[in-house]
Short mmCIF file of C-alpha atoms in Angstrom, two decimals:
data_model
loop_
_atom_site.label_atom_id
_atom_site.label_comp_id
_atom_site.label_asym_id
_atom_site.label_seq_id
_atom_site.Cartn_x
_atom_site.Cartn_y
_atom_site.Cartn_z
CA MET A 1 89.95 -152.19 22.81
CA LEU A 2 86.17 -152.49 23.12
CA ALA A 3 86.65 -155.41 25.54
CA GLY A 4 88.96 -153.18 27.61
CA LEU A 5 86.36 -150.39 27.78
CA ALA A 6 83.67 -152.84 28.78
CA ALA A 7 85.92 -154.23 31.52
CA ALA A 8 86.60 -150.71 32.79
CA GLY A 9 82.89 -150.10 33.13
CA ALA A 10 82.49 -153.35 35.06
CA HIS A 11 84.95 -152.15 37.69
CA GLY A 12 82.90 -149.05 38.33
CA ALA A 13 83.57 -145.36 37.67
CA LEU A 14 87.33 -144.71 37.42
CA PRO A 15 89.01 -141.38 37.00
CA ALA A 16 90.48 -140.84 33.56
CA PHE A 17 94.26 -140.78 33.89
CA ASP A 18 96.26 -137.89 32.37
CA ILE A 19 98.86 -138.05 29.63
CA SER A 20 101.41 -135.26 29.28
CA PRO A 21 101.96 -134.06 26.61
CA ALA A 22 98.52 -134.71 25.04
CA SER A 23 100.31 -135.74 21.80
CA ILE A 24 103.89 -135.70 20.60
CA THR A 25 105.80 -135.09 17.33
CA MET A 26 109.21 -136.57 16.89
CA GLN A 27 111.61 -137.47 14.09
CA ALA A 28 112.32 -141.06 13.18
CA GLY A 29 115.28 -142.35 15.20
CA ASP A 30 114.76 -139.87 18.09
CA THR A 31 113.79 -140.37 21.72
CA ALA A 32 111.10 -138.39 23.62
CA THR A 33 109.68 -138.48 27.18
CA GLY A 34 106.26 -138.00 28.74
CA THR A 35 104.27 -138.58 31.97
CA LEU A 36 101.16 -140.60 32.88
CA SER A 37 99.46 -139.49 36.12
CA ASN A 38 96.25 -140.05 38.10
CA LEU A 39 96.47 -143.81 37.29
CA PRO A 40 93.86 -146.13 38.88
CA VAL A 41 94.31 -149.52 40.59
CA PRO A 42 91.82 -152.40 40.89
CA THR A 43 89.29 -152.29 43.74
CA ASP A 44 90.26 -155.82 44.92
CA GLY A 45 93.68 -154.72 46.31
CA ARG A 46 95.83 -155.88 43.41
CA LEU A 47 98.44 -153.76 41.64
CA GLY A 48 97.70 -151.62 38.64
CA CYS A 49 100.17 -152.28 35.86
CA LEU A 50 100.81 -150.30 32.69
CA GLY A 51 100.91 -151.64 29.17
CA ALA A 52 101.20 -150.02 25.78
CA THR A 53 100.23 -151.29 22.32
CA GLY A 54 99.86 -149.51 19.05
CA THR A 55 99.87 -149.60 15.26
CA VAL A 56 103.68 -149.88 14.92
CA PRO A 57 104.97 -151.78 18.00
CA SER A 58 107.94 -153.05 15.99
CA TYR A 59 109.21 -149.56 15.22
CA LEU A 60 108.11 -147.59 18.30
CA THR A 61 108.74 -148.73 21.89
CA ILE A 62 107.67 -147.24 25.23
CA ALA A 63 109.37 -147.92 28.58
CA PHE A 64 107.80 -146.91 32.00
CA SER A 65 109.76 -145.82 35.04
CA VAL A 66 107.08 -147.25 37.42
CA PRO A 67 105.33 -150.16 35.59
CA CYS A 68 103.13 -151.18 38.56
CA GLU A 69 101.75 -149.55 41.75
CA SER A 70 99.16 -150.33 44.44
CA GLN A 71 98.08 -146.74 45.32
CA THR A 72 95.33 -144.94 43.47
CA GLY A 73 96.56 -141.86 41.62
CA TRP A 74 100.07 -143.12 41.03
CA SER A 75 102.24 -141.72 38.23
CA SER A 76 104.94 -142.97 35.87
CA SER A 77 107.26 -141.27 33.40
CA MET A 78 107.74 -142.90 29.99
CA THR A 79 110.46 -142.97 27.37
CA VAL A 80 109.37 -143.17 23.72
CA LYS A 81 111.96 -144.47 21.22
CA THR A 82 111.76 -144.81 17.43
CA ILE A 83 114.23 -146.37 15.08
CA PRO A 84 115.48 -144.56 11.92
CA ALA A 85 113.48 -146.94 9.74
CA THR A 86 110.18 -145.86 11.28
CA PRO A 87 107.83 -144.71 8.43
CA ALA A 88 106.63 -141.17 8.68
CA GLY A 89 102.96 -140.88 9.70
CA THR A 90 100.53 -140.48 12.57
CA TYR A 91 100.26 -143.46 14.98
CA THR A 92 97.89 -144.25 17.81
CA ILE A 93 99.37 -145.69 21.00
CA VAL A 94 96.91 -147.40 23.42
CA PHE A 95 97.82 -147.15 27.08
CA GLN A 96 96.19 -149.74 29.38
CA VAL A 97 96.06 -150.15 33.13
CA CYS A 98 95.55 -153.87 34.04
CA PRO A 99 95.25 -155.76 37.37
CA THR A 100 98.58 -157.38 36.59
CA ALA A 101 100.79 -157.46 33.51
CA CYS A 102 98.49 -156.92 30.53
CA TYR A 103 99.94 -159.68 28.42
CA LEU A 104 101.50 -163.09 29.01
CA SER A 105 102.90 -162.99 25.47
CA PRO A 106 102.51 -160.68 22.42
CA ASP A 107 99.40 -162.67 21.32
CA ILE A 108 97.87 -163.79 24.66
CA ARG A 109 96.02 -161.50 27.12
CA ASN A 110 95.60 -162.82 30.68
CA GLU A 111 93.03 -160.24 31.92
CA PRO A 112 91.10 -157.34 30.37
CA PRO A 113 92.34 -153.84 31.28
CA ILE A 114 90.54 -151.69 33.86
CA ALA A 115 91.29 -148.41 32.08
CA THR A 116 92.26 -147.51 28.52
CA ARG A 117 93.44 -144.26 26.87
CA ASN A 118 94.56 -143.46 23.29
CA TRP A 119 97.66 -141.30 22.61
CA THR A 120 98.86 -139.85 19.30
CA VAL A 121 102.47 -139.94 18.11
CA VAL A 122 103.38 -138.07 14.89
CA VAL A 123 106.65 -139.32 13.31
CA THR A 124 108.45 -137.25 10.68
CA ALA A 125 110.93 -138.81 8.25
CA ALA A 126 114.61 -138.89 9.20
CA PRO A 127 116.90 -136.89 6.93
CA VAL A 128 118.54 -138.93 4.17
CA PRO A 129 122.28 -139.14 4.89
CA VAL A 130 124.47 -137.72 2.11
CA GLU A 131 127.89 -139.22 1.70
CA THR A 132 130.59 -136.77 0.59
CA VAL A 133 133.63 -138.09 -1.22
CA PRO A 134 136.79 -135.92 -1.19
CA ASN A 135 137.98 -134.84 -4.58
CA THR A 136 141.51 -136.34 -4.90
CA ALA A 137 141.76 -136.08 -8.67
CA SER A 138 145.21 -135.11 -9.85
CA THR A 139 145.57 -131.41 -10.56
CA SER A 140 148.87 -131.72 -12.50
CA PRO A 141 148.62 -130.44 -16.07
CA VAL A 142 148.08 -133.07 -18.71
CA PRO A 143 150.94 -133.11 -21.23
CA ALA A 144 149.82 -132.01 -24.67
CA ALA A 145 150.10 -134.37 -27.53
CA PRO A 146 152.95 -133.65 -29.93
CA PRO A 147 151.87 -131.84 -33.10
CA ARG A 148 151.31 -133.92 -36.15
CA THR A 149 153.95 -133.18 -38.73
CA PRO A 150 152.78 -134.11 -42.20
CA ARG A 151 155.36 -135.70 -44.37
CA PRO A 152 155.48 -134.80 -48.05
CA ALA A 153 154.27 -137.45 -50.45
CA PRO A 154 157.05 -139.18 -52.31
CA THR A 155 157.59 -138.05 -55.86
CA PRO A 156 157.10 -141.01 -58.19
CA SER A 157 160.02 -141.70 -60.53
CA ARG A 158 159.36 -141.35 -64.22
CA SER A 159 160.88 -144.82 -64.71
CA VAL A 160 158.36 -146.41 -62.44
CA PRO A 161 155.07 -147.36 -64.06
CA ARG A 162 152.00 -145.65 -62.71
CA THR A 163 150.62 -149.02 -61.67
CA VAL A 164 153.08 -149.31 -58.80
CA LEU A 165 151.30 -149.70 -55.41
CA PRO A 166 151.65 -146.80 -52.94
CA THR A 167 154.07 -147.12 -50.09
CA ALA A 168 153.03 -148.13 -46.56
CA THR A 169 152.68 -144.43 -45.68
CA GLY A 170 148.95 -144.64 -46.52
CA PRO A 171 146.72 -144.00 -49.51
CA SER A 172 147.05 -140.22 -49.14
CA GLY A 173 150.73 -140.40 -49.06
CA THR A 174 151.07 -139.00 -45.56
CA GLN A 175 152.42 -140.83 -42.55
CA THR A 176 150.81 -140.16 -39.16
CA PRO A 177 153.08 -140.50 -36.15
CA PRO A 178 151.70 -142.27 -33.06
CA VAL A 179 149.87 -140.02 -30.62
CA ALA A 180 151.05 -140.11 -27.01
CA PRO A 181 148.25 -141.41 -24.77
CA THR A 182 146.83 -138.88 -22.31
CA PRO A 183 147.06 -140.16 -18.72
CA ALA A 184 143.64 -140.40 -17.01
CA PRO A 185 143.20 -138.47 -13.77
CA SER A 186 143.05 -140.51 -10.59
CA LEU A 187 139.42 -140.93 -9.38
CA SER A 188 139.99 -143.23 -6.41
CA PRO A 189 138.32 -141.69 -3.31
CA GLY A 190 140.27 -141.10 -0.16
CA PRO A 191 140.04 -143.50 2.80
CA SER A 192 136.77 -143.64 4.68
CA PRO A 193 136.61 -141.88 8.06
CA ALA A 194 136.38 -145.24 9.86
CA ALA A 195 139.43 -146.68 8.10
CA ALA A 196 141.43 -143.50 8.55
CA GLY A 197 140.87 -143.62 12.27
CA GLY A 198 141.62 -147.29 12.50
CA GLY A 199 138.01 -148.04 13.61
CA VAL A 200 135.26 -150.27 12.25
CA ALA A 201 132.13 -149.03 10.41
CA PRO A 202 129.05 -149.25 12.71
CA GLY A 203 126.45 -151.90 11.95
CA LEU A 204 124.61 -155.07 13.07
CA VAL A 205 125.28 -158.58 11.72
CA LEU A 206 122.76 -161.40 12.24
CA ASP A 207 123.90 -165.04 12.18
CA HIS A 208 120.46 -165.94 10.74
CA PRO A 209 118.81 -163.18 8.72
CA VAL A 210 115.94 -165.65 8.24
CA LEU A 211 114.94 -168.02 11.09
CA LYS A 212 111.93 -169.74 12.55
CA ALA A 213 109.99 -168.67 15.62
CA GLY A 214 111.45 -170.27 18.75
CA GLN A 215 115.04 -170.29 17.47
CA THR A 216 117.94 -168.28 18.92
CA LEU A 217 119.24 -165.19 17.03
CA ARG A 218 122.87 -164.19 17.60
CA VAL A 219 123.45 -160.49 17.01
CA SER A 220 126.92 -158.92 16.56
CA GLY A 221 127.40 -155.20 16.53
CA THR A 222 130.33 -152.87 15.69
CA GLY A 223 130.84 -149.12 16.07
CA CYS A 224 129.49 -148.82 19.65
CA VAL A 225 131.02 -146.52 22.26
CA PRO A 226 133.76 -148.60 23.98
CA GLY A 227 132.67 -149.68 27.46
CA ALA A 228 129.12 -148.37 27.07
CA PRO A 229 126.13 -150.42 28.34
CA ALA A 230 124.39 -152.02 25.37
CA THR A 231 120.83 -153.17 24.85
CA VAL A 232 119.90 -155.34 21.88
CA ALA A 233 116.22 -156.08 21.29
CA LEU A 234 113.40 -157.09 19.00
CA PRO A 235 111.39 -154.07 20.22
CA GLY A 236 108.44 -155.09 22.38
CA LEU A 237 109.33 -158.79 22.20
CA VAL A 238 112.69 -159.76 23.73
CA THR A 239 115.70 -157.80 25.03
CA GLY A 240 119.34 -158.67 25.82
CA THR A 241 121.92 -156.52 27.59
CA THR A 242 125.73 -156.52 27.62
CA THR A 243 128.64 -154.06 27.63
CA ALA A 244 130.52 -152.91 24.55
CA GLY A 245 134.12 -154.06 24.42
CA PRO A 246 137.16 -151.81 24.17
CA ASP A 247 136.88 -152.11 20.35
CA GLY A 248 133.28 -151.02 20.38
CA ALA A 249 131.95 -154.54 19.54
CA VAL A 250 128.91 -156.30 21.20
CA GLN A 251 127.46 -159.77 20.96
CA VAL A 252 124.04 -160.81 22.29
CA SER A 253 121.87 -163.92 21.77
CA LEU A 254 118.09 -163.42 21.60
CA ARG A 255 115.59 -166.29 21.77
CA VAL A 256 112.77 -165.48 19.39
CA PRO A 257 109.34 -166.22 21.00
CA SER A 258 107.80 -169.39 19.60
CA SER A 259 104.41 -167.62 19.46
CA LEU A 260 105.70 -164.85 17.21
CA ARG A 261 103.85 -164.45 13.94
CA ALA A 262 105.68 -164.73 10.61
CA GLY A 263 106.94 -161.46 9.22
CA ARG A 264 109.87 -159.02 9.11
CA TYR A 265 110.97 -157.52 12.46
CA PRO A 266 113.56 -154.88 13.33
CA VAL A 267 116.56 -155.64 15.51
CA VAL A 268 117.68 -152.51 17.38
CA ALA A 269 120.87 -151.91 19.44
CA GLN A 270 121.40 -149.03 21.81
CA CYS A 271 125.12 -148.83 22.73
CA GLY A 272 126.08 -145.19 22.86
CA THR A 273 124.75 -145.02 19.32
CA THR A 274 121.74 -146.60 17.61
CA LEU A 275 122.19 -149.56 15.23
CA SER A 276 119.38 -151.41 13.45
CA SER A 277 118.77 -154.32 11.10
CA LEU A 278 115.86 -156.53 9.96
CA VAL A 279 115.18 -160.25 10.51
CA ASP A 280 112.63 -162.44 8.73
CA VAL A 281 110.76 -164.77 11.06
CA GLN A 282 108.97 -167.87 9.68
CA ARG A 283 106.47 -170.07 11.45
CA SER A 284 107.27 -173.76 11.65
CA ARG A 285 104.43 -176.22 11.09
CA SER A 286 102.95 -177.14 14.46
CA ILE A 287 103.32 -180.60 15.96
CA ARG A 288 99.57 -180.90 16.19
CA THR A 289 99.21 -180.42 12.45
CA ALA A 290 101.85 -183.10 11.77
CA VAL A 291 100.10 -185.56 14.12
CA LEU A 292 96.70 -184.95 12.47
CA VAL A 293 98.22 -185.53 9.03
CA THR A 294 99.81 -188.76 10.26
CA LEU A 295 96.58 -190.03 11.81
CA ALA A 296 94.73 -189.28 8.60
CA ILE A 297 97.20 -191.30 6.55
CA VAL A 298 96.99 -194.26 9.00
CA ALA A 299 93.20 -194.17 8.84
CA ILE A 300 93.21 -194.29 5.03
CA LEU A 301 95.66 -197.22 5.02
CA LEU A 302 93.52 -199.15 7.57
CA ALA A 303 90.39 -198.53 5.48
CA ALA A 304 92.13 -199.75 2.34
CA GLY A 305 93.43 -202.87 4.14
CA ALA A 306 89.95 -203.72 5.55
CA LEU A 307 88.41 -203.41 2.03
CA SER A 308 91.05 -205.73 0.54
CA TRP A 309 90.47 -208.27 3.38
CA ARG A 310 86.70 -208.32 2.67
CA LYS A 311 87.27 -208.97 -0.98
CA LEU A 312 89.60 -211.87 -0.19
CA ARG A 313 87.06 -213.39 2.30
CA ARG A 314 84.16 -213.14 -0.09
CA PRO A 315 83.24 -216.70 -1.29
CA SER A 316 83.56 -217.26 -5.00
CA ALA A 317 80.42 -218.17 -7.00
CA PRO A 318 79.95 -221.90 -7.78
#
Protein backbone atom coordinates (compact mmCIF):
# COMPACT_ATOMS: atom_id res chain seq x y z
CA MET A 1 0.00 0.00 0.00
CA LEU A 2 2.88 2.38 0.77
CA ALA A 3 4.22 1.74 -2.74
CA GLY A 4 0.81 2.65 -4.14
CA LEU A 5 0.71 5.94 -2.22
CA ALA A 6 4.22 6.82 -3.36
CA ALA A 7 3.25 6.09 -6.98
CA ALA A 8 0.17 8.29 -6.62
CA GLY A 9 2.38 11.17 -5.50
CA ALA A 10 4.65 10.63 -8.48
CA HIS A 11 1.71 11.18 -10.86
CA GLY A 12 0.98 14.58 -9.32
CA ALA A 13 -1.95 15.84 -7.31
CA LEU A 14 -5.03 13.68 -7.94
CA PRO A 15 -8.52 14.28 -6.56
CA ALA A 16 -9.53 11.79 -3.87
CA PHE A 17 -12.29 9.61 -5.27
CA ASP A 18 -15.51 9.17 -3.29
CA ILE A 19 -16.94 5.94 -1.84
CA SER A 20 -20.63 5.71 -1.00
CA PRO A 21 -21.53 4.64 1.60
CA ALA A 22 -18.43 5.55 3.63
CA SER A 23 -18.61 2.12 5.32
CA ILE A 24 -21.04 -0.76 5.27
CA THR A 25 -22.42 -3.36 7.70
CA MET A 26 -23.77 -6.63 6.35
CA GLN A 27 -24.57 -10.13 7.55
CA ALA A 28 -22.44 -13.07 6.45
CA GLY A 29 -23.94 -14.56 3.29
CA ASP A 30 -25.62 -11.30 2.19
CA THR A 31 -25.04 -8.99 -0.79
CA ALA A 32 -24.72 -5.19 -0.70
CA THR A 33 -24.08 -2.42 -3.23
CA GLY A 34 -22.12 0.83 -3.29
CA THR A 35 -20.71 3.47 -5.65
CA LEU A 36 -17.22 4.81 -6.42
CA SER A 37 -17.17 8.24 -8.09
CA ASN A 38 -14.72 11.02 -9.05
CA LEU A 39 -12.21 8.37 -10.15
CA PRO A 40 -8.94 9.54 -11.76
CA VAL A 41 -7.14 8.31 -14.90
CA PRO A 42 -3.39 8.43 -15.73
CA THR A 43 -1.99 11.59 -17.29
CA ASP A 44 -0.43 9.64 -20.18
CA GLY A 45 -3.77 8.87 -21.87
CA ARG A 46 -4.16 5.30 -20.64
CA LEU A 47 -7.27 3.90 -18.99
CA GLY A 48 -7.85 3.95 -15.28
CA CYS A 49 -8.83 0.50 -13.99
CA LEU A 50 -10.29 -0.49 -10.63
CA GLY A 51 -8.96 -3.19 -8.35
CA ALA A 52 -9.87 -4.29 -4.83
CA THR A 53 -7.87 -6.23 -2.26
CA GLY A 54 -8.46 -6.79 1.42
CA THR A 55 -7.95 -8.85 4.54
CA VAL A 56 -10.45 -11.59 3.51
CA PRO A 57 -10.43 -11.82 -0.30
CA SER A 58 -11.42 -15.49 -0.12
CA TYR A 59 -14.64 -14.75 1.77
CA LEU A 60 -15.58 -11.32 0.41
CA THR A 61 -15.70 -10.39 -3.28
CA ILE A 62 -16.37 -7.11 -5.07
CA ALA A 63 -17.50 -6.76 -8.71
CA PHE A 64 -17.51 -3.40 -10.58
CA SER A 65 -20.05 -2.35 -13.21
CA VAL A 66 -17.41 -0.20 -15.03
CA PRO A 67 -13.96 -1.67 -14.32
CA CYS A 68 -12.02 0.73 -16.64
CA GLU A 69 -12.58 4.22 -18.12
CA SER A 70 -10.51 6.85 -19.95
CA GLN A 71 -12.29 9.98 -18.72
CA THR A 72 -11.35 11.73 -15.48
CA GLY A 73 -14.13 11.74 -12.90
CA TRP A 74 -15.70 8.47 -14.07
CA SER A 75 -17.87 6.38 -11.74
CA SER A 76 -18.66 2.71 -11.14
CA SER A 77 -21.16 0.88 -9.00
CA MET A 78 -19.99 -2.17 -7.07
CA THR A 79 -21.56 -5.34 -5.71
CA VAL A 80 -20.20 -6.72 -2.44
CA LYS A 81 -20.82 -10.41 -1.69
CA THR A 82 -19.99 -12.53 1.34
CA ILE A 83 -20.42 -16.25 1.84
CA PRO A 84 -22.19 -17.70 4.92
CA ALA A 85 -18.82 -18.94 6.25
CA THR A 86 -17.40 -15.41 6.48
CA PRO A 87 -16.17 -14.84 10.08
CA ALA A 88 -17.78 -11.94 11.90
CA GLY A 89 -15.50 -8.92 12.24
CA THR A 90 -14.35 -5.62 10.75
CA TYR A 91 -12.42 -5.84 7.47
CA THR A 92 -10.51 -3.25 5.46
CA ILE A 93 -10.97 -3.27 1.69
CA VAL A 94 -8.34 -1.41 -0.37
CA PHE A 95 -9.61 0.17 -3.60
CA GLN A 96 -6.93 0.99 -6.19
CA VAL A 97 -6.99 2.82 -9.51
CA CYS A 98 -4.22 1.55 -11.82
CA PRO A 99 -3.10 2.51 -15.38
CA THR A 100 -4.28 -0.94 -16.49
CA ALA A 101 -5.40 -4.04 -14.59
CA CYS A 102 -3.79 -3.87 -11.16
CA TYR A 103 -2.66 -7.51 -11.13
CA LEU A 104 -1.49 -10.06 -13.64
CA SER A 105 -2.14 -12.79 -11.06
CA PRO A 106 -3.06 -12.88 -7.36
CA ASP A 107 0.65 -12.62 -6.43
CA ILE A 108 2.14 -10.50 -9.25
CA ARG A 109 1.54 -6.75 -9.71
CA ASN A 110 2.34 -5.29 -13.13
CA GLU A 111 2.25 -1.57 -12.21
CA PRO A 112 1.80 0.45 -9.02
CA PRO A 113 -1.60 2.13 -8.50
CA ILE A 114 -2.09 5.85 -9.15
CA ALA A 115 -4.67 6.26 -6.36
CA THR A 116 -5.58 4.21 -3.27
CA ARG A 117 -8.42 4.42 -0.73
CA ASN A 118 -9.38 2.22 2.25
CA TRP A 119 -12.97 1.13 2.91
CA THR A 120 -14.44 -0.59 5.98
CA VAL A 121 -16.82 -3.57 5.83
CA VAL A 122 -18.36 -4.84 9.08
CA VAL A 123 -19.63 -8.44 8.86
CA THR A 124 -22.00 -9.83 11.46
CA ALA A 125 -22.42 -13.56 12.03
CA ALA A 126 -25.10 -15.41 10.08
CA PRO A 127 -27.85 -16.99 12.22
CA VAL A 128 -27.28 -20.63 13.05
CA PRO A 129 -29.91 -22.74 11.24
CA VAL A 130 -32.11 -24.79 13.55
CA GLU A 131 -33.47 -28.03 12.17
CA THR A 132 -36.94 -28.96 13.42
CA VAL A 133 -38.00 -32.59 13.40
CA PRO A 134 -41.76 -33.31 13.41
CA ASN A 135 -42.94 -35.34 16.38
CA THR A 136 -44.35 -38.53 14.90
CA ALA A 137 -44.28 -40.59 18.09
CA SER A 138 -47.27 -42.86 18.48
CA THR A 139 -50.01 -41.39 20.67
CA SER A 140 -51.90 -44.69 21.15
CA PRO A 141 -52.15 -45.74 24.80
CA VAL A 142 -49.64 -48.28 25.97
CA PRO A 143 -51.33 -51.47 27.17
CA ALA A 144 -50.89 -52.00 30.87
CA ALA A 145 -49.09 -55.05 32.10
CA PRO A 146 -51.34 -57.70 33.58
CA PRO A 147 -51.43 -57.71 37.39
CA ARG A 148 -49.24 -60.17 39.13
CA THR A 149 -51.31 -62.81 40.84
CA PRO A 150 -49.40 -64.45 43.66
CA ARG A 151 -49.89 -68.14 43.96
CA PRO A 152 -50.13 -69.70 47.42
CA ALA A 153 -47.17 -71.68 48.56
CA PRO A 154 -47.73 -75.42 48.45
CA THR A 155 -48.47 -77.03 51.78
CA PRO A 156 -45.81 -79.64 52.51
CA SER A 157 -47.12 -83.10 53.27
CA ARG A 158 -46.42 -84.51 56.72
CA SER A 159 -45.09 -87.66 55.07
CA VAL A 160 -42.45 -85.72 53.21
CA PRO A 161 -39.25 -85.05 55.10
CA ARG A 162 -38.39 -81.44 55.70
CA THR A 163 -35.19 -81.89 53.69
CA VAL A 164 -37.12 -82.06 50.41
CA LEU A 165 -36.02 -79.36 47.98
CA PRO A 166 -38.55 -76.60 47.12
CA THR A 167 -40.41 -76.80 43.86
CA ALA A 168 -39.43 -74.82 40.76
CA THR A 169 -41.80 -72.05 41.83
CA GLY A 170 -38.88 -70.28 43.55
CA PRO A 171 -37.37 -70.08 47.01
CA SER A 172 -40.26 -67.96 48.34
CA GLY A 173 -42.80 -70.39 47.09
CA THR A 174 -44.42 -67.92 44.72
CA GLN A 175 -44.49 -68.17 40.95
CA THR A 176 -44.22 -64.96 38.91
CA PRO A 177 -45.99 -64.97 35.56
CA PRO A 178 -44.14 -63.41 32.61
CA VAL A 179 -44.69 -59.71 32.16
CA ALA A 180 -45.89 -58.57 28.73
CA PRO A 181 -43.29 -56.31 27.10
CA THR A 182 -44.29 -52.68 26.66
CA PRO A 183 -44.03 -51.62 22.99
CA ALA A 184 -41.63 -48.67 22.51
CA PRO A 185 -43.05 -45.58 20.81
CA SER A 186 -41.92 -44.91 17.26
CA LEU A 187 -39.19 -42.22 17.16
CA SER A 188 -38.40 -42.26 13.46
CA PRO A 189 -38.59 -38.70 12.06
CA GLY A 190 -40.80 -37.90 9.11
CA PRO A 191 -39.36 -37.51 5.62
CA SER A 192 -37.14 -34.49 4.99
CA PRO A 193 -38.65 -31.58 2.99
CA ALA A 194 -36.39 -32.36 0.03
CA ALA A 195 -37.35 -36.05 -0.05
CA ALA A 196 -41.06 -35.29 0.41
CA GLY A 197 -41.01 -32.98 -2.59
CA GLY A 198 -39.03 -35.39 -4.72
CA GLY A 199 -36.09 -32.95 -4.86
CA VAL A 200 -32.41 -33.19 -3.92
CA ALA A 201 -30.81 -31.51 -0.92
CA PRO A 202 -28.73 -28.46 -1.99
CA GLY A 203 -24.96 -28.71 -1.77
CA LEU A 204 -21.61 -28.73 -3.62
CA VAL A 205 -19.51 -31.84 -4.32
CA LEU A 206 -15.81 -31.53 -5.29
CA ASP A 207 -14.12 -34.32 -7.24
CA HIS A 208 -10.84 -33.42 -5.47
CA PRO A 209 -11.33 -31.92 -2.00
CA VAL A 210 -7.51 -31.77 -1.86
CA LEU A 211 -5.52 -30.93 -5.01
CA LYS A 212 -2.35 -29.19 -6.14
CA ALA A 213 -2.09 -25.72 -7.63
CA GLY A 214 -2.42 -25.86 -11.41
CA GLN A 215 -4.81 -28.83 -11.44
CA THR A 216 -8.46 -28.74 -12.57
CA LEU A 217 -11.26 -28.89 -9.99
CA ARG A 218 -14.62 -30.30 -11.08
CA VAL A 219 -17.52 -28.91 -9.06
CA SER A 220 -21.02 -30.46 -9.03
CA GLY A 221 -23.95 -28.68 -7.39
CA THR A 222 -27.51 -29.65 -6.53
CA GLY A 223 -30.49 -27.70 -5.26
CA CYS A 224 -30.19 -24.76 -7.71
CA VAL A 225 -33.17 -23.03 -9.28
CA PRO A 226 -33.91 -25.01 -12.50
CA GLY A 227 -32.83 -23.07 -15.59
CA ALA A 228 -31.15 -20.29 -13.58
CA PRO A 229 -27.77 -18.87 -14.70
CA ALA A 230 -25.05 -20.26 -12.42
CA THR A 231 -21.63 -18.92 -11.46
CA VAL A 232 -19.12 -21.17 -9.67
CA ALA A 233 -15.92 -19.57 -8.41
CA LEU A 234 -12.93 -19.58 -6.15
CA PRO A 235 -13.70 -15.96 -5.17
CA GLY A 236 -11.15 -13.52 -6.55
CA LEU A 237 -9.22 -16.25 -8.37
CA VAL A 238 -11.16 -18.12 -11.07
CA THR A 239 -14.80 -18.21 -12.17
CA GLY A 240 -16.89 -20.56 -14.32
CA THR A 241 -20.43 -20.04 -15.63
CA THR A 242 -23.16 -22.41 -16.75
CA THR A 243 -26.94 -22.88 -16.53
CA ALA A 244 -28.72 -25.07 -14.00
CA GLY A 245 -30.47 -28.07 -15.51
CA PRO A 246 -34.17 -28.87 -15.15
CA ASP A 247 -33.30 -30.91 -12.06
CA GLY A 248 -31.44 -27.99 -10.47
CA ALA A 249 -27.98 -29.54 -11.00
CA VAL A 250 -24.84 -27.75 -12.26
CA GLN A 251 -21.35 -28.91 -13.22
CA VAL A 252 -18.36 -26.61 -13.78
CA SER A 253 -14.62 -27.25 -14.16
CA LEU A 254 -12.23 -24.69 -12.64
CA ARG A 255 -8.49 -24.64 -13.34
CA VAL A 256 -6.75 -23.66 -10.11
CA PRO A 257 -3.99 -21.06 -10.79
CA SER A 258 -0.53 -22.61 -10.62
CA SER A 259 0.69 -19.56 -8.66
CA LEU A 260 -1.89 -20.05 -5.88
CA ARG A 261 -0.42 -20.41 -2.42
CA ALA A 262 -1.11 -23.49 -0.32
CA GLY A 263 -4.12 -23.20 1.96
CA ARG A 264 -7.85 -23.75 2.30
CA TYR A 265 -10.06 -21.79 -0.11
CA PRO A 266 -13.85 -21.48 -0.40
CA VAL A 267 -15.75 -22.63 -3.48
CA VAL A 268 -18.95 -20.59 -3.95
CA ALA A 269 -21.85 -21.19 -6.36
CA GLN A 270 -24.55 -18.61 -7.16
CA CYS A 271 -27.43 -20.34 -8.96
CA GLY A 272 -30.66 -18.83 -7.67
CA THR A 273 -29.35 -19.83 -4.25
CA THR A 274 -25.91 -19.73 -2.64
CA LEU A 275 -23.91 -22.95 -2.17
CA SER A 276 -20.43 -23.16 -0.68
CA SER A 277 -17.71 -25.68 0.15
CA LEU A 278 -13.96 -25.70 0.92
CA VAL A 279 -10.99 -27.06 -1.04
CA ASP A 280 -7.43 -27.61 0.21
CA VAL A 281 -4.75 -26.48 -2.25
CA GLN A 282 -1.21 -27.82 -2.01
CA ARG A 283 1.91 -26.53 -3.71
CA SER A 284 3.86 -29.02 -5.84
CA ARG A 285 7.62 -28.88 -5.66
CA SER A 286 8.91 -26.64 -8.44
CA ILE A 287 10.87 -28.03 -11.40
CA ARG A 288 13.71 -25.68 -10.57
CA THR A 289 14.09 -27.22 -7.13
CA ALA A 290 14.13 -30.74 -8.60
CA VAL A 291 16.79 -29.72 -11.18
CA LEU A 292 19.00 -28.15 -8.50
CA VAL A 293 18.76 -31.28 -6.35
CA THR A 294 19.66 -33.46 -9.34
CA LEU A 295 22.67 -31.27 -10.24
CA ALA A 296 23.89 -31.40 -6.64
CA ILE A 297 23.75 -35.21 -6.62
CA VAL A 298 25.61 -35.40 -9.95
CA ALA A 299 28.32 -33.04 -8.64
CA ILE A 300 28.81 -35.18 -5.53
CA LEU A 301 29.10 -38.36 -7.62
CA LEU A 302 31.65 -36.75 -9.98
CA ALA A 303 33.75 -35.53 -7.04
CA ALA A 304 33.72 -38.99 -5.47
CA GLY A 305 34.72 -40.59 -8.82
CA ALA A 306 37.62 -38.13 -9.29
CA LEU A 307 38.90 -38.84 -5.80
CA SER A 308 38.81 -42.59 -6.42
CA TRP A 309 40.63 -42.15 -9.75
CA ARG A 310 43.45 -40.18 -8.08
CA LYS A 311 43.92 -42.87 -5.49
CA LEU A 312 44.18 -45.51 -8.19
CA ARG A 313 46.69 -43.44 -10.22
CA ARG A 314 48.93 -42.74 -7.21
CA PRO A 315 52.16 -44.83 -7.57
CA SER A 316 52.78 -47.32 -4.84
CA ALA A 317 55.89 -46.92 -2.63
CA PRO A 318 58.92 -49.15 -3.59
